[in-house]
Coordinates of C-alpha atoms in Angstrom, one line a residue:
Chain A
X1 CA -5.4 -39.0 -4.2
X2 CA -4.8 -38.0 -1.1
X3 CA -7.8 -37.6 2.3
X4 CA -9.1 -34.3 1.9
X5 CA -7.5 -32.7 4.2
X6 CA -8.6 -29.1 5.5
X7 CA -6.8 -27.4 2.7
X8 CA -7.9 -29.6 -0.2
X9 CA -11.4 -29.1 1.3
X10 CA -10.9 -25.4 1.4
X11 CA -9.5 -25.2 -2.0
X12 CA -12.7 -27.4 -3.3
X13 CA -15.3 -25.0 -2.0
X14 CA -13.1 -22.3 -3.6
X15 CA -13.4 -23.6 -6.5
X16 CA -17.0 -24.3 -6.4
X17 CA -18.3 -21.3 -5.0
X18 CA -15.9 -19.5 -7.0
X19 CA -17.7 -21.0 -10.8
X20 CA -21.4 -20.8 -9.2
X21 CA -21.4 -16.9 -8.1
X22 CA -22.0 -16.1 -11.6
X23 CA -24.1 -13.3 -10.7
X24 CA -20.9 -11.8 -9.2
X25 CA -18.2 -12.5 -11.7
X26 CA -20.4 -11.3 -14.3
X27 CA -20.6 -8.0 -12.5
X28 CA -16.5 -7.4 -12.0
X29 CA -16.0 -8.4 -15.6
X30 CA -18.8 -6.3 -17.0
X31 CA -17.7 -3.1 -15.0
X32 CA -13.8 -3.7 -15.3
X33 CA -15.1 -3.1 -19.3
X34 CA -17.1 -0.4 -18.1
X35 CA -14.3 1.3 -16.4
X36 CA -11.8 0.7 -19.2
X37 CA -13.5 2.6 -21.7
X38 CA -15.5 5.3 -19.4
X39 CA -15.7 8.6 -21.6
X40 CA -14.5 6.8 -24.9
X41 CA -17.7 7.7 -27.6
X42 CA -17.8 4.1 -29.2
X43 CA -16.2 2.5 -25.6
X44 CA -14.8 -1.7 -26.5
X45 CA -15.8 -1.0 -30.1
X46 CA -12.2 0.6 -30.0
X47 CA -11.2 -3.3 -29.5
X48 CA -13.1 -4.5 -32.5
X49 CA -11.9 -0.9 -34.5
X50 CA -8.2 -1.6 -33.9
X51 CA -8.5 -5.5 -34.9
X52 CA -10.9 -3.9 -38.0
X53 CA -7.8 -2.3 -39.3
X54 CA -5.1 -4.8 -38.4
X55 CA -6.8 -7.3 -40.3
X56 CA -7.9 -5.2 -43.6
X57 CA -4.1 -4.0 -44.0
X58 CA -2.5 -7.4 -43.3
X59 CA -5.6 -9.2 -45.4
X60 CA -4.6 -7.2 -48.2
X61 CA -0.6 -7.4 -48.2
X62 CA -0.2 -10.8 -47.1
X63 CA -2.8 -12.4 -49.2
X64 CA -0.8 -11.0 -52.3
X65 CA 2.4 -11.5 -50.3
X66 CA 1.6 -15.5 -50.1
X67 CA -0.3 -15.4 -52.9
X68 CA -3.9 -16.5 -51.5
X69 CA -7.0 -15.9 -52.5
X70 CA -8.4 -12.7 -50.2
X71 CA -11.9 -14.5 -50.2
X72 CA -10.0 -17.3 -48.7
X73 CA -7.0 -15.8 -46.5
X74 CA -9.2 -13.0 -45.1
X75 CA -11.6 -15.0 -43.2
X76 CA -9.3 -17.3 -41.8
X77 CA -6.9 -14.4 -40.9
X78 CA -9.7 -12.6 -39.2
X79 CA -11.0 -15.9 -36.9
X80 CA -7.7 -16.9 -35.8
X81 CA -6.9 -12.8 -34.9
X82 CA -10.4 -12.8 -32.6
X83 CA -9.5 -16.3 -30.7
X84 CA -5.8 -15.2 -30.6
X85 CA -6.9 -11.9 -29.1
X86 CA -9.1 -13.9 -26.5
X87 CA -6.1 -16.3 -25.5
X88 CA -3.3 -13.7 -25.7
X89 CA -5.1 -11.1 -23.6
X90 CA -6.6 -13.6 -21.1
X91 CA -2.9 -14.7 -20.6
X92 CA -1.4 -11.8 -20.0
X93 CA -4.0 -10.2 -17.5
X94 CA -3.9 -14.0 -15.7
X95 CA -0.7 -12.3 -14.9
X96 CA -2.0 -9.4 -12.7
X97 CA -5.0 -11.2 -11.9
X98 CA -4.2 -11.4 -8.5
X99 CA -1.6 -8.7 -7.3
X100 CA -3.6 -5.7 -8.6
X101 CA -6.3 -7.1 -6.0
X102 CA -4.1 -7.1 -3.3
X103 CA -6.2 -4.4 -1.2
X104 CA -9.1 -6.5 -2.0
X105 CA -7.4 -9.6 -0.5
X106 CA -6.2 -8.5 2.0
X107 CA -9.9 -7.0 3.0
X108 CA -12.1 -9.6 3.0
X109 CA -11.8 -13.5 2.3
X110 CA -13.0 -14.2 -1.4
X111 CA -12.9 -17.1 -3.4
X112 CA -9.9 -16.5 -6.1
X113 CA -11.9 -18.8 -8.6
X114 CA -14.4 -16.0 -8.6
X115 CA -11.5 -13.3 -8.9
X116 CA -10.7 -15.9 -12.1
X117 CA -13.5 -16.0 -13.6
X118 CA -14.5 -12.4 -13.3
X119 CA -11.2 -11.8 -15.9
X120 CA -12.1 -14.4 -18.2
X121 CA -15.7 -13.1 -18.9
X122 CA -14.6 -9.8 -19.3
X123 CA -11.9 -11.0 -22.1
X124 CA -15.6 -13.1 -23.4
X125 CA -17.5 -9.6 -23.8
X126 CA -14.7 -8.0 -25.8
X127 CA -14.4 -11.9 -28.1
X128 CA -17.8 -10.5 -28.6
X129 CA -17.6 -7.3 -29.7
X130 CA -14.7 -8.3 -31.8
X131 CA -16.7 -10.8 -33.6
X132 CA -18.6 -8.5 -35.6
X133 CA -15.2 -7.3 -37.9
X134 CA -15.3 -11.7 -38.2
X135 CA -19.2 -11.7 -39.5
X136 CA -18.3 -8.7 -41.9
X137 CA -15.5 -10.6 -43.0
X138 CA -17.8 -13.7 -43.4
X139 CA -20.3 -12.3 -45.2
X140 CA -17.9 -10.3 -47.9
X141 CA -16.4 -13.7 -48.6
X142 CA -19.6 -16.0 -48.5
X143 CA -18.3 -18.1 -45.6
X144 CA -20.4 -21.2 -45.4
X145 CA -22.8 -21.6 -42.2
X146 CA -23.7 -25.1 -41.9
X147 CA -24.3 -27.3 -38.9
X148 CA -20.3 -27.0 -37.9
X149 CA -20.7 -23.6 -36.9
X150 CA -22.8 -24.7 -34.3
X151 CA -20.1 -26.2 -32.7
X152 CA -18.2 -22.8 -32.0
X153 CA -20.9 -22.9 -28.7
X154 CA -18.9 -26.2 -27.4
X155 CA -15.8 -24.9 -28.6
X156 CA -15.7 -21.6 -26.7
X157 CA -17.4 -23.4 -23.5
X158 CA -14.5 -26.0 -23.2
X159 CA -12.0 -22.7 -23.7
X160 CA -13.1 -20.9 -21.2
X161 CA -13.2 -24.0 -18.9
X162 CA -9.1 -24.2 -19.5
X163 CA -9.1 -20.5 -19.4
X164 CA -10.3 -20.3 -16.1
X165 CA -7.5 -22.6 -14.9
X166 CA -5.0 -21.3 -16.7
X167 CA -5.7 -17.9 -15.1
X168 CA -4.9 -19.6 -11.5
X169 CA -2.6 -21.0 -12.4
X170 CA -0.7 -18.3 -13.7
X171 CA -2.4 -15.7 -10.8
X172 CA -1.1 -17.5 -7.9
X173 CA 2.8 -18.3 -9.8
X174 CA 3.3 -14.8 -10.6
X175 CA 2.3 -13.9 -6.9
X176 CA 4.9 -15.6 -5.3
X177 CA 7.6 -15.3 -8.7
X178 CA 7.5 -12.3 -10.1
X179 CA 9.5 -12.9 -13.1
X180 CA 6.9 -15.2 -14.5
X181 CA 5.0 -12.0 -15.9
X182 CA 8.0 -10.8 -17.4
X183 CA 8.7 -14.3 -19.0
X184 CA 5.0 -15.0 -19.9
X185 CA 5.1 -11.7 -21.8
X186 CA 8.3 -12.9 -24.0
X187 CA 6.7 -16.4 -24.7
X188 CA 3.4 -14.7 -25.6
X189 CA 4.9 -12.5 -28.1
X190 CA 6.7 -15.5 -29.8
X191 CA 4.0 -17.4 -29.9
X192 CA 2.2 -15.1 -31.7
X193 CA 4.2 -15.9 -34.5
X194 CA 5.1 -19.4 -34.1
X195 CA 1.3 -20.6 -33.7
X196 CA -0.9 -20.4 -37.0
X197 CA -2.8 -17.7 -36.6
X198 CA -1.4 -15.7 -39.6
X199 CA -0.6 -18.6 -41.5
X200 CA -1.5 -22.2 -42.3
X201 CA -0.5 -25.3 -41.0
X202 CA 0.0 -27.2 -44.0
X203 CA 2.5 -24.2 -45.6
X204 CA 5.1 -25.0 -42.7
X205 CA 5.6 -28.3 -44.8
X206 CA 5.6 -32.0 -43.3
X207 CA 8.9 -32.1 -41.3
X208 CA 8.0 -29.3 -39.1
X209 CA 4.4 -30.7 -38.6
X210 CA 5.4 -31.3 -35.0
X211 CA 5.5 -27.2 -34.0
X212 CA 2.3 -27.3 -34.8
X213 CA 0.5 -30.8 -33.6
X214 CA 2.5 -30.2 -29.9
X215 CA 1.3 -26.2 -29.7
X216 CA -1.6 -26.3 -27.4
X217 CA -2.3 -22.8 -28.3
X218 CA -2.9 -24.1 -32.0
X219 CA -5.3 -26.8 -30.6
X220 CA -6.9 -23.4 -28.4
X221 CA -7.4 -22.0 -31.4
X222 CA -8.4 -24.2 -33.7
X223 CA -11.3 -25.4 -31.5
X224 CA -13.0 -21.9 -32.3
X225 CA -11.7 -21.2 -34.9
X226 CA -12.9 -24.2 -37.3
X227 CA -16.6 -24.3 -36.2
X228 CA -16.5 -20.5 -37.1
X229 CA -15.3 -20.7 -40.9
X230 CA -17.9 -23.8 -41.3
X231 CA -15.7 -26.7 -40.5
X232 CA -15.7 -29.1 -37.5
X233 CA -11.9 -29.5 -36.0
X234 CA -9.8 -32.5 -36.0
X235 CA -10.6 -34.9 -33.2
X236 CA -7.3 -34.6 -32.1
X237 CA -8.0 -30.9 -31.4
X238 CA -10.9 -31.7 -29.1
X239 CA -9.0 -34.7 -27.4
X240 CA -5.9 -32.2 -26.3
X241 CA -8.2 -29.0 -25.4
X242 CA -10.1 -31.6 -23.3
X243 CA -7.4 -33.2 -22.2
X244 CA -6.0 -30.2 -20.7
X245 CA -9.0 -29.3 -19.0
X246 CA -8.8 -32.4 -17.2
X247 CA -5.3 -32.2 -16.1
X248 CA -4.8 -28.3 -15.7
X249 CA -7.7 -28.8 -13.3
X250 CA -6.4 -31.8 -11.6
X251 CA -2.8 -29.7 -11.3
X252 CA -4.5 -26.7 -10.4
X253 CA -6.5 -28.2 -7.7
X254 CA -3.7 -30.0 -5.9
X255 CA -1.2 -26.8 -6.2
X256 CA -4.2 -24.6 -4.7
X257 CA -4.7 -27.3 -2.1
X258 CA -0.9 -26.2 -1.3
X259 CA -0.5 -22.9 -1.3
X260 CA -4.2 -20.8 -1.3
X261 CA -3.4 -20.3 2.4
X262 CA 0.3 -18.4 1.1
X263 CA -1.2 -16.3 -1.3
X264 CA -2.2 -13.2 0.8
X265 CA 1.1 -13.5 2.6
X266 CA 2.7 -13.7 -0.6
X267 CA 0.9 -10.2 -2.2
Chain B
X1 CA -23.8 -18.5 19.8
X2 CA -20.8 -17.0 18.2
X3 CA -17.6 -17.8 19.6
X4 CA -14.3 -17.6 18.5
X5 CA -11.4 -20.0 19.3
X6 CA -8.0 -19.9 18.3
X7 CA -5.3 -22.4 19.6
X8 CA -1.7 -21.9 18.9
X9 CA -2.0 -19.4 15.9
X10 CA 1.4 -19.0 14.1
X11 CA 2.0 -16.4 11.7
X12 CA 4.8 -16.1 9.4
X13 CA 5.3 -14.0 6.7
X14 CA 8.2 -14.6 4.1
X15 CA 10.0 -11.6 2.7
X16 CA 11.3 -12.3 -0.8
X17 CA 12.0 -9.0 -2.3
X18 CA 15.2 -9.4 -0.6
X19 CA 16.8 -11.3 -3.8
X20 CA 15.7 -11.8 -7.4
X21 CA 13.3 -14.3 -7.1
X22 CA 12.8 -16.8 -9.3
X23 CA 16.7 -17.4 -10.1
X24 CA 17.5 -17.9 -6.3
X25 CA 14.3 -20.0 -5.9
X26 CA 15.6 -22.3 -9.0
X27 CA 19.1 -22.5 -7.1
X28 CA 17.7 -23.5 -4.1
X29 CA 16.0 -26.4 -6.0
X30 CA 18.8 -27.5 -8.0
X31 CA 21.1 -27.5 -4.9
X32 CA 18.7 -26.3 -1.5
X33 CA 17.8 -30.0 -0.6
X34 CA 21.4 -30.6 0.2
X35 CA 22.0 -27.3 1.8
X36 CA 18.8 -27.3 3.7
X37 CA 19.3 -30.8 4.8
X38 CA 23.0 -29.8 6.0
X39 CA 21.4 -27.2 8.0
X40 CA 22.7 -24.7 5.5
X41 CA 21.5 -21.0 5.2
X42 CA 18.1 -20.2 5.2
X43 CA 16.0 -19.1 2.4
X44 CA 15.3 -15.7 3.3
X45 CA 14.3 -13.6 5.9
X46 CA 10.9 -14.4 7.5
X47 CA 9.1 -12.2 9.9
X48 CA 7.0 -14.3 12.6
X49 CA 3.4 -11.8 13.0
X50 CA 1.9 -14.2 15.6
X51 CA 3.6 -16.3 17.2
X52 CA 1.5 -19.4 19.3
X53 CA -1.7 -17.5 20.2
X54 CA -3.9 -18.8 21.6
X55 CA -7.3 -16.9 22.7
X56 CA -11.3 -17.8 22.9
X57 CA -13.8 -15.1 22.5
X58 CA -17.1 -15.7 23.5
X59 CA -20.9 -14.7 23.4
X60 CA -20.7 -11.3 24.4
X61 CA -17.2 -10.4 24.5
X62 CA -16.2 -6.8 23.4
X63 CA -12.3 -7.1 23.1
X64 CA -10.1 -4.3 22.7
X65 CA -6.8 -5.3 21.5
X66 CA -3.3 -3.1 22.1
X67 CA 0.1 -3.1 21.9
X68 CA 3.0 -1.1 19.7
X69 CA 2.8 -0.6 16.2
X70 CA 3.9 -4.3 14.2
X71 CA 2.5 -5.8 17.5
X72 CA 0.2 -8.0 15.4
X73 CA -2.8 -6.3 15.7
X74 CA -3.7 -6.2 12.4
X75 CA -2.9 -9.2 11.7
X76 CA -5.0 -11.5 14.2
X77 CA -7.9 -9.5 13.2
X78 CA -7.3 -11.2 9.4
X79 CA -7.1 -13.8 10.6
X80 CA -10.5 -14.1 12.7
X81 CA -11.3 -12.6 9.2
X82 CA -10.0 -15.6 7.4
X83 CA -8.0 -13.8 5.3
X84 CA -4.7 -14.6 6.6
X85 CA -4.4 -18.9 6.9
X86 CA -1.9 -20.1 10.3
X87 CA 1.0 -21.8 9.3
X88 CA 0.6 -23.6 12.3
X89 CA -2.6 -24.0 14.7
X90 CA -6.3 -24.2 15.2
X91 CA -8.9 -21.7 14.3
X92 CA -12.7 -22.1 15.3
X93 CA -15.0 -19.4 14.0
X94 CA -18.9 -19.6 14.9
X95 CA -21.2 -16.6 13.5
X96 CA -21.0 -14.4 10.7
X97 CA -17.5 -12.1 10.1
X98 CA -17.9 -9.2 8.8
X99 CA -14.5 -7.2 9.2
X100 CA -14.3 -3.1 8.9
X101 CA -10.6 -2.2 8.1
X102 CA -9.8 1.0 6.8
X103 CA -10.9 0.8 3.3
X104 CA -13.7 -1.1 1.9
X105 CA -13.9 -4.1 -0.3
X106 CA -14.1 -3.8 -4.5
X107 CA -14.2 -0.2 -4.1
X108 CA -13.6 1.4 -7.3
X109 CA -13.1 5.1 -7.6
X110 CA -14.8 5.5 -11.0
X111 CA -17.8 3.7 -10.1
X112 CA -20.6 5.2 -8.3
X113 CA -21.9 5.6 -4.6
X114 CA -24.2 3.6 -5.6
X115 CA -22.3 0.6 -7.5
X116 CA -19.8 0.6 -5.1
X117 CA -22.4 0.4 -2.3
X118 CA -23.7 -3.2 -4.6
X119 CA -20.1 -4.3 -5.3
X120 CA -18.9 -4.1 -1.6
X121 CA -22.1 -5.7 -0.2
X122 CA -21.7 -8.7 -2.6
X123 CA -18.1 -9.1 -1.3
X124 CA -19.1 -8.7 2.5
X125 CA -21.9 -12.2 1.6
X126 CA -25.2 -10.2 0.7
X127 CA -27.5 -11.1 -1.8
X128 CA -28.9 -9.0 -4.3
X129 CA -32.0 -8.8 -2.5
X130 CA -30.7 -8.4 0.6
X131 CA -28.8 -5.3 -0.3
X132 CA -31.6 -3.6 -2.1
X133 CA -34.1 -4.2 0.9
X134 CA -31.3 -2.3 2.6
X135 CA -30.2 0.3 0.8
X136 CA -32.6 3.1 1.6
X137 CA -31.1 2.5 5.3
X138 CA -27.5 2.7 3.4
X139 CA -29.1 6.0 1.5
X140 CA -30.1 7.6 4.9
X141 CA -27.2 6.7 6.9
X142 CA -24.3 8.0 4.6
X143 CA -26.0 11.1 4.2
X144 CA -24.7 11.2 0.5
X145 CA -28.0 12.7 -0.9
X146 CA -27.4 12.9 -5.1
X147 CA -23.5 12.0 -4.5
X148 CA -24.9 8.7 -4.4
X149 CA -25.1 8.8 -8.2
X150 CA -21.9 10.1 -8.6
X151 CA -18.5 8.3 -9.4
X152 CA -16.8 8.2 -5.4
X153 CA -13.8 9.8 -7.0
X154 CA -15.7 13.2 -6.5
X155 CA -16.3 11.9 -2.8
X156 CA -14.2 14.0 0.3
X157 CA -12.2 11.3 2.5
X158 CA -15.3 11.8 5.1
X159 CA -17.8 11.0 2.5
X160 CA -15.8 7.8 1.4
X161 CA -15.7 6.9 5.0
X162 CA -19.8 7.1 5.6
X163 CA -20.9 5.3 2.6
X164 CA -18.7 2.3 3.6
X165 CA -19.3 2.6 7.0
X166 CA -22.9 2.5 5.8
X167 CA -22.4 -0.7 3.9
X168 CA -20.4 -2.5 5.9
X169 CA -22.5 -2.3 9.4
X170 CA -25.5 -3.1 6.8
X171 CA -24.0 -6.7 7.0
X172 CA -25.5 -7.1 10.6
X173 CA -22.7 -9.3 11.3
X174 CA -22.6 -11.8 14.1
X175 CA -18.5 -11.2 14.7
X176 CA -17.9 -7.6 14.0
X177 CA -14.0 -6.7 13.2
X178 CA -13.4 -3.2 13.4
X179 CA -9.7 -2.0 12.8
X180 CA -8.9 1.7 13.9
X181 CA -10.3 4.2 11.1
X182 CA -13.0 5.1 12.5
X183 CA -11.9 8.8 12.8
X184 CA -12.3 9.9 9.5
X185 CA -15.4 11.8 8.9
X186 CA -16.9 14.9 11.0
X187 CA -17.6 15.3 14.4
X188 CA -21.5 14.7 14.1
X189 CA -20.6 11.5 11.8
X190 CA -18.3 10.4 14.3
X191 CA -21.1 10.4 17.5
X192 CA -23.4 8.6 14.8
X193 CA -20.9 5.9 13.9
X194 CA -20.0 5.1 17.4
X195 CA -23.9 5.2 17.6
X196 CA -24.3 2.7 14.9
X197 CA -21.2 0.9 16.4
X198 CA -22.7 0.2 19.9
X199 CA -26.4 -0.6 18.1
X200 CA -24.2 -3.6 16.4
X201 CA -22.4 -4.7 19.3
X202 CA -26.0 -4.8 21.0
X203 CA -27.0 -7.2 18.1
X204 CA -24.1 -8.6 17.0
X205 CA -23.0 -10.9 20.1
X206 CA -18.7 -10.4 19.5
X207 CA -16.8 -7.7 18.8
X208 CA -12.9 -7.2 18.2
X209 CA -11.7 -3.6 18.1
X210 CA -7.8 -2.9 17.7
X211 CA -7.1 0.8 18.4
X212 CA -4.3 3.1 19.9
X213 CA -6.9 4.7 21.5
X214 CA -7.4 4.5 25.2
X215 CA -10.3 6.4 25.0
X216 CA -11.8 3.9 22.6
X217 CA -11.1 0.9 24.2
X218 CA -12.3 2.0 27.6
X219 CA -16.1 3.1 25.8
X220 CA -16.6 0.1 23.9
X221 CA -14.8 -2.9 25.8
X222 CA -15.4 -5.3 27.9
X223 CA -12.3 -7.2 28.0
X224 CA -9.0 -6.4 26.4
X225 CA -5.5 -8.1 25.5
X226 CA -2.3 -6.6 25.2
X227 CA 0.3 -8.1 21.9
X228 CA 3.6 -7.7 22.3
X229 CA 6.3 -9.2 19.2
X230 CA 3.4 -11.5 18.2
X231 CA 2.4 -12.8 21.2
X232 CA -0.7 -12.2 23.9
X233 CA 1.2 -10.6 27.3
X234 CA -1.9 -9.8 28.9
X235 CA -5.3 -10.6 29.2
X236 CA -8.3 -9.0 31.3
X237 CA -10.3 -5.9 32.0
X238 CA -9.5 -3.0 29.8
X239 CA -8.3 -0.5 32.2
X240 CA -5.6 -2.9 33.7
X241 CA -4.6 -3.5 30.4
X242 CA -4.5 0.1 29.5
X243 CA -2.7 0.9 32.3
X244 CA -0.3 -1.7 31.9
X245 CA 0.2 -0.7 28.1
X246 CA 0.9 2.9 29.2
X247 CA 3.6 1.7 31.4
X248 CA 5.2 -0.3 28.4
X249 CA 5.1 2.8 26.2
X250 CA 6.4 5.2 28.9
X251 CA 9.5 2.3 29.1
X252 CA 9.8 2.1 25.4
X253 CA 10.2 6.1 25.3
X254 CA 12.9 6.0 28.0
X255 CA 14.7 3.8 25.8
X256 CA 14.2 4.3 21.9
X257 CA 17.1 3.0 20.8
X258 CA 15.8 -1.0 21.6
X259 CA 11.9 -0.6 21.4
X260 CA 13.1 0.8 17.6
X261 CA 15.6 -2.6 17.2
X262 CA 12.7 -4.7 18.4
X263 CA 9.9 -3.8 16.2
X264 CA 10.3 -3.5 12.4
X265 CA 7.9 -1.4 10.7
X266 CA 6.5 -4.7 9.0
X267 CA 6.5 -6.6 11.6
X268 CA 8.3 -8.2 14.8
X269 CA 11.3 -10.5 15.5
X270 CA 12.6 -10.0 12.7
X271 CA 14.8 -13.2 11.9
X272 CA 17.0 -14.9 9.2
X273 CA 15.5 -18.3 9.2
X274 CA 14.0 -21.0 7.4
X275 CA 9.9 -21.1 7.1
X276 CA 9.5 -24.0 9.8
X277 CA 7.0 -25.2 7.0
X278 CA 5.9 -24.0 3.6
X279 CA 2.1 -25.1 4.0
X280 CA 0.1 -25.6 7.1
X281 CA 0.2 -28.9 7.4

């Protein structure tokens, strides 16, 4: 590691002032949801009504389609559809994060961990209001409530650490590259498909294990996922999600350290 | 004691919608080393803003700061602002900023007077607290009445202009950066901001004003510099520099043709180049 230079020092108190003004990242991300739905009568409940009917139609078809139980399929269908919402979105505003604040960058220094964090709460208030097609799901099909579910409260905590990162990460690249929105938008819409979120990681069969065990996404998932239909997730899962919260930081802090100077010259 | 100091500022900004981006970016990796290193082509175009300033601004200083449109005005003042990062130099900053550009901070058009009023003071370093201990002051100088309540979308330009006037000087900043704009708004608002302006300066012990107004400068400064293509040409009391800045102007008009060449709407010396460096070192 190198002396902390200037930069890295700048970046650190970023960073640190960025996570600790809570009080001001939970305002942007509770308005921004505000905003979004101003003059709509039932406002994010639009979020949770759209995933409402997604998952009742596809419940229904594909659990005859595969031939699954609908007591079974639905629940797990409906979990995996809330977290990938939460990733999926996240992602793609991570995106925009940045450039649609350019009039706010270029106004006033601000820490862009703040900025970061402000978009990943607001993508936690709608994983709330979508949650409640999930508990009417649960309770239709008697999912169990034991002392796993507790462990959804870890699971989304260490999500939203790598979320935060990822959102940097993604923020600053697309800044200076704009393709990587364009790109990131492909690959998102693949990996919808190629992640279990519809279907079930032992139904891809033993020889194609491997798209599944090297998906981070999967491991994303799975890490909310599991403690919410009543089971605790393979350790595995918790050693990669924490994994990546150690190194995304590490990466993330080091290319900040490099280039948070660049950014407004960049917008 | 606020003071300001600033040794050998340089300024470049990189201007990459010129090619696609990423592809030319992945070239340049797969093959720029060599080229680079061969004293190849550049990567792009870069435009220097500031180039080797140098300037300190002490207790008590009111500087004005001229010169042509792309001069760099704008640009030193973020970066006394901190907004803007040298590629190359020394900045010093004692006091609290508190810049005044032309818009405001986290404004949002659907939000309220008085939401945006809390979102822009959190930006500018208030507390909570602090901004609702000052908010009747915010109240009675924007003169909003029940618009406060109101989403600023229904707000007239001169109305938008009070409330974050209002805000902003509510700051009580130590450094005050104040960046043309201040002639929206009526007549009467006008004599009250300039009012409010020269109650700051009292309290607040520097301030930095870039303006094309003579008239401006003259009122509120006590010392000015003149920018010309990024770089300080002169630096003393207001009217020489005025004077001197006039005389420029009148030149540039005699001859369009080069003062046009010369200064890029962005920016000045416009130059095909490589960055000397990516990152301040």
């Amino acid at each position: 590691m190198p002396a902390m230079t200037p930069q890295y020092r700048i970046a650190a108190a970023d960073i640190a002032s960025g996570l600790s003004a809570w009080d001001m990242w939970g305002r942007l991300g509770w308005r921004e949801n505000k905003r979004r739905y101003r003059r709509t009568v039932i406002g994010p409940f639009w979020s949770t009504l759209s995933l409402a009917v997604f998952v009742v139609v596809l419940g229904v078809v594909w659990s005859r389609l595969w031939q699954q139980d609908p007591k079974d399929y639905m629940p797990y269908l409906t979990s995996g559809m809330v977290v990938w919402l939460l990733l999926s979105v996240t992602i793609s505003e991570s995106c925009i994060a940045f450039i649609n604040l350019e009039t706010l960058i270029k106004q006033v220094r601000v820490s862009y961990t703040l900025l970061a964090c402000a978009v990943v709460w607001r993508n936690v208030i709608v994983f709330f209001h979508n949650i409640l097609i999930f508990l009417l799901v649960a309770i239709y099909a008697g999912v169990a409530v034991n002392a796993a579910t507790l462990l959804v409260v870890p699971g989304l905590l260490l999500f939203c650490i790598n979320a935060v990162w990822v959102v940097l990460l993604l923020g600053i690249a697309c800044v200076r590259y704009r393709d990587i929105q364009q790109l990131v938008t492909t690959l998102l819409q693949v990996a919808m498909f190629v992640t279990p979120v519809f279907w079930r990681p032992t139904q891809l069969g033993g020889d194609l294990q491997f798209v599944v065990q090297f998906n981070p996404l999967y491991h994303f998932i799975e890490i909310v996922r599991a403690p919410l239909l009543g089971r605790v997730a393979m350790a595995e899962t918790w050693y990669v999600v924490a994994g990546m919260a150690v190194g995304g930081w590490t990466v993330v802090f080091f290319l900040f350290g490099r280039f948070r100077g660049r950014i407004p010259y960049w917008l | 004691m606020a003071s300001v100091i600033l040794e050998n500022i340089v300024t470049e900004f990189e201007i990459y919608g010129m090619r696609p981006s990423l592809r030319v970016a992945l070239l340049n990796r797969a093959i720029g080393g060599l080229l680079r290193g061969s004293g190849g082509r550049g990567r792009g175009v870069v435009v220097r803003a500031l180039d080797n300033v140098s300037l300190q601004i002490n207790h008590g200083d009111q500087l004005g700061i001229v010169g042509h449109n792309g001069a760099g005005k704008s640009t030193l003042l973020r970066v006394l602002a901190g907004i803007y990062e040298p590629l190359a130099g020394r900045i010093m900053v004692e006091g609290r900023v508190s810049p005044l550009f032309n818009t405001w901070p986290g404004i949002e058009h659907d939000d309220t007077g008085y939401e945006n009023a809390v979102t822009c003071g959190l930006f500018l370093g208030m507390s909570r607290a602090e901004i609702a201990r000052k908010m009747p002051m915010i109240e009675s100088f924007a003169e909003l009445g029940n618009y406060m309540a109101l989403p600023v979308k229904t707000y007239s330009a001169g109305m938008l202009v009070r409330l974050g006037f209002a805000v902003m000087t509510a700051t009580e900043p130590e450094i005050l950066l104040l960046d043309e704009g201040l002639g929206a708004g009526d007549a009467r608002f006008a004599a009250q901001a300039r009012k409010r302006v020269e109650h700051l300066i009292e309290k607040s012990s520097i301030m930095v004003l870039a303006s094309h107004s003579d008239d401006l400068i003259l009122q509120m400064c006590n010392r000015a510099i003149m920018l010309e293509h990024g770089r300080i040409v002169a630096d003393g009391d207001p009217k020489e520099i005025i004077e001197r800045y006039r005389e420029s102007t009148a030149k540039a008009a005699e001859q369009p043709g080069v003062e046009e060449a010369a200064n890029g709407e962005d920016g000045v010396g416009v130059a095909a180049t490589t960055p000397s460096a990516a990152v301040p070192a």
